[in-house]
CSV table of C-alpha atoms in Angstrom, one decimal:
chain,number,residue,atom,x,y,z
A,1,MET,CA,31.1,-33.0,5.9
A,2,SER,CA,28.6,-30.6,7.3
A,3,ASN,CA,28.6,-29.8,11.0
A,4,ASN,CA,25.3,-27.9,11.0
A,5,SER,CA,26.9,-24.9,12.6
A,6,SER,CA,25.3,-22.2,10.4
A,7,SER,CA,22.8,-19.8,11.9
A,8,ALA,CA,19.1,-19.9,11.0
A,9,MET,CA,17.8,-17.6,8.4
A,10,ASP,CA,16.3,-14.3,9.7
A,11,TYR,CA,12.9,-14.4,8.1
A,12,ALA,CA,11.8,-11.0,9.5
A,13,GLU,CA,14.8,-9.3,7.9
A,14,HIS,CA,14.2,-11.2,4.7
A,15,GLU,CA,10.5,-10.0,4.6
A,16,ARG,CA,11.6,-6.4,5.3
A,17,THR,CA,14.2,-6.5,2.5
A,18,TYR,CA,11.7,-8.0,0.1
A,19,GLU,CA,9.1,-5.3,0.9
A,20,GLY,CA,11.7,-2.6,0.4
A,21,PHE,CA,12.6,-4.1,-3.0
A,22,ILE,CA,9.0,-4.2,-4.1
A,23,ASN,CA,8.4,-0.6,-2.9
A,24,PHE,CA,11.6,0.6,-4.8
A,25,SER,CA,10.4,-1.2,-7.9
A,26,LYS,CA,7.0,0.4,-7.9
A,27,ILE,CA,8.4,3.9,-7.3
A,28,GLY,CA,11.1,3.4,-9.9
A,29,THR,CA,8.8,2.2,-12.6
A,30,ILE,CA,6.4,5.2,-12.0
A,31,ALA,CA,9.4,7.6,-11.9
A,32,VAL,CA,10.7,6.3,-15.2
A,33,LEU,CA,7.3,6.6,-16.9
A,34,THR,CA,7.1,10.2,-15.6
A,35,VAL,CA,10.5,11.0,-17.1
A,36,VAL,CA,9.3,9.6,-20.4
A,37,VAL,CA,6.3,11.9,-20.4
A,38,ILE,CA,8.5,14.9,-19.5
A,39,LEU,CA,10.9,14.0,-22.4
A,40,ILE,CA,7.8,14.1,-24.7
A,41,MET,CA,7.0,17.5,-23.3
A,42,PHE,CA,10.6,18.7,-24.0
A,43,ALA,CA,10.6,17.3,-27.5
A,44,PHE,CA,7.2,18.3,-28.8
A,45,GLY,CA,6.0,21.1,-26.6
A,46,GLY,CA,6.7,24.8,-26.7
A,47,THR,CA,8.2,27.1,-24.1
A,48,SER,CA,5.5,26.4,-21.5
A,49,ALA,CA,6.0,22.7,-21.9
A,50,VAL,CA,9.7,23.1,-21.2
A,51,VAL,CA,9.1,25.2,-18.1
A,52,PHE,CA,6.5,22.8,-16.8
A,53,GLY,CA,8.8,19.9,-17.7
A,54,TRP,CA,11.6,21.2,-15.5
A,55,ILE,CA,9.1,21.9,-12.6
A,56,LEU,CA,7.8,18.4,-12.9
A,57,MET,CA,11.3,16.9,-13.1
A,58,ILE,CA,12.1,18.5,-9.7
A,59,ALA,CA,8.7,17.4,-8.4
A,60,ASN,CA,9.5,13.8,-9.6
A,61,LEU,CA,12.8,13.8,-7.7
A,62,LEU,CA,11.0,15.0,-4.5
A,63,SER,CA,8.3,12.5,-4.9
A,64,ILE,CA,10.8,9.7,-5.2
A,65,ALA,CA,12.5,10.8,-2.0
A,66,ALA,CA,9.2,11.1,-0.2
A,67,GLY,CA,8.0,7.8,-1.5
A,68,MET,CA,11.1,5.9,-0.3
A,69,ALA,CA,10.6,7.4,3.1
A,70,MET,CA,6.9,6.5,3.3
A,71,GLY,CA,7.2,2.8,2.9
A,72,ASP,CA,4.3,0.8,1.6
A,73,LYS,CA,2.3,3.7,0.4
A,74,GLY,CA,5.3,5.3,-1.2
A,75,TRP,CA,3.9,4.9,-4.7
A,76,ILE,CA,1.2,7.6,-4.1
A,77,PRO,CA,3.4,10.7,-4.4
A,78,ALA,CA,5.1,9.4,-7.6
A,79,THR,CA,1.7,8.5,-9.1
A,80,ALA,CA,0.4,12.0,-8.4
A,81,VAL,CA,3.3,13.6,-10.2
A,82,PHE,CA,2.8,11.1,-13.1
A,83,VAL,CA,-0.8,12.0,-13.5
A,84,LEU,CA,-0.1,15.7,-13.3
A,85,SER,CA,2.7,15.4,-15.9
A,86,GLY,CA,0.3,13.4,-18.2
A,87,LEU,CA,-2.3,16.1,-17.9
A,88,LEU,CA,0.1,18.9,-18.5
A,89,ALA,CA,1.6,17.0,-21.4
A,90,PHE,CA,-1.9,16.7,-22.9
A,91,VAL,CA,-2.5,20.4,-22.5
A,92,THR,CA,0.9,21.7,-23.7
A,93,VAL,CA,1.9,19.3,-26.5
């Protein structure tokens, strides 16, 4: 039989965790798409594409770290690297 001794749910913590999960999902999706573009550069590009690919891979890791620290607007650095990688892939491949 229940004695109703459980504590109430902490809604503020629940909302903070949910927002963190959504932020991580956005940044992770953009980062994976960036890696796919970089892999295309490695596979079909020349020497310049490989060099730019490694630079963009490092930039992708840094944008992930910066995005996780930024919070709600954390998808912006990852998107910037994604757009840059798309443009460089278009030019070098």
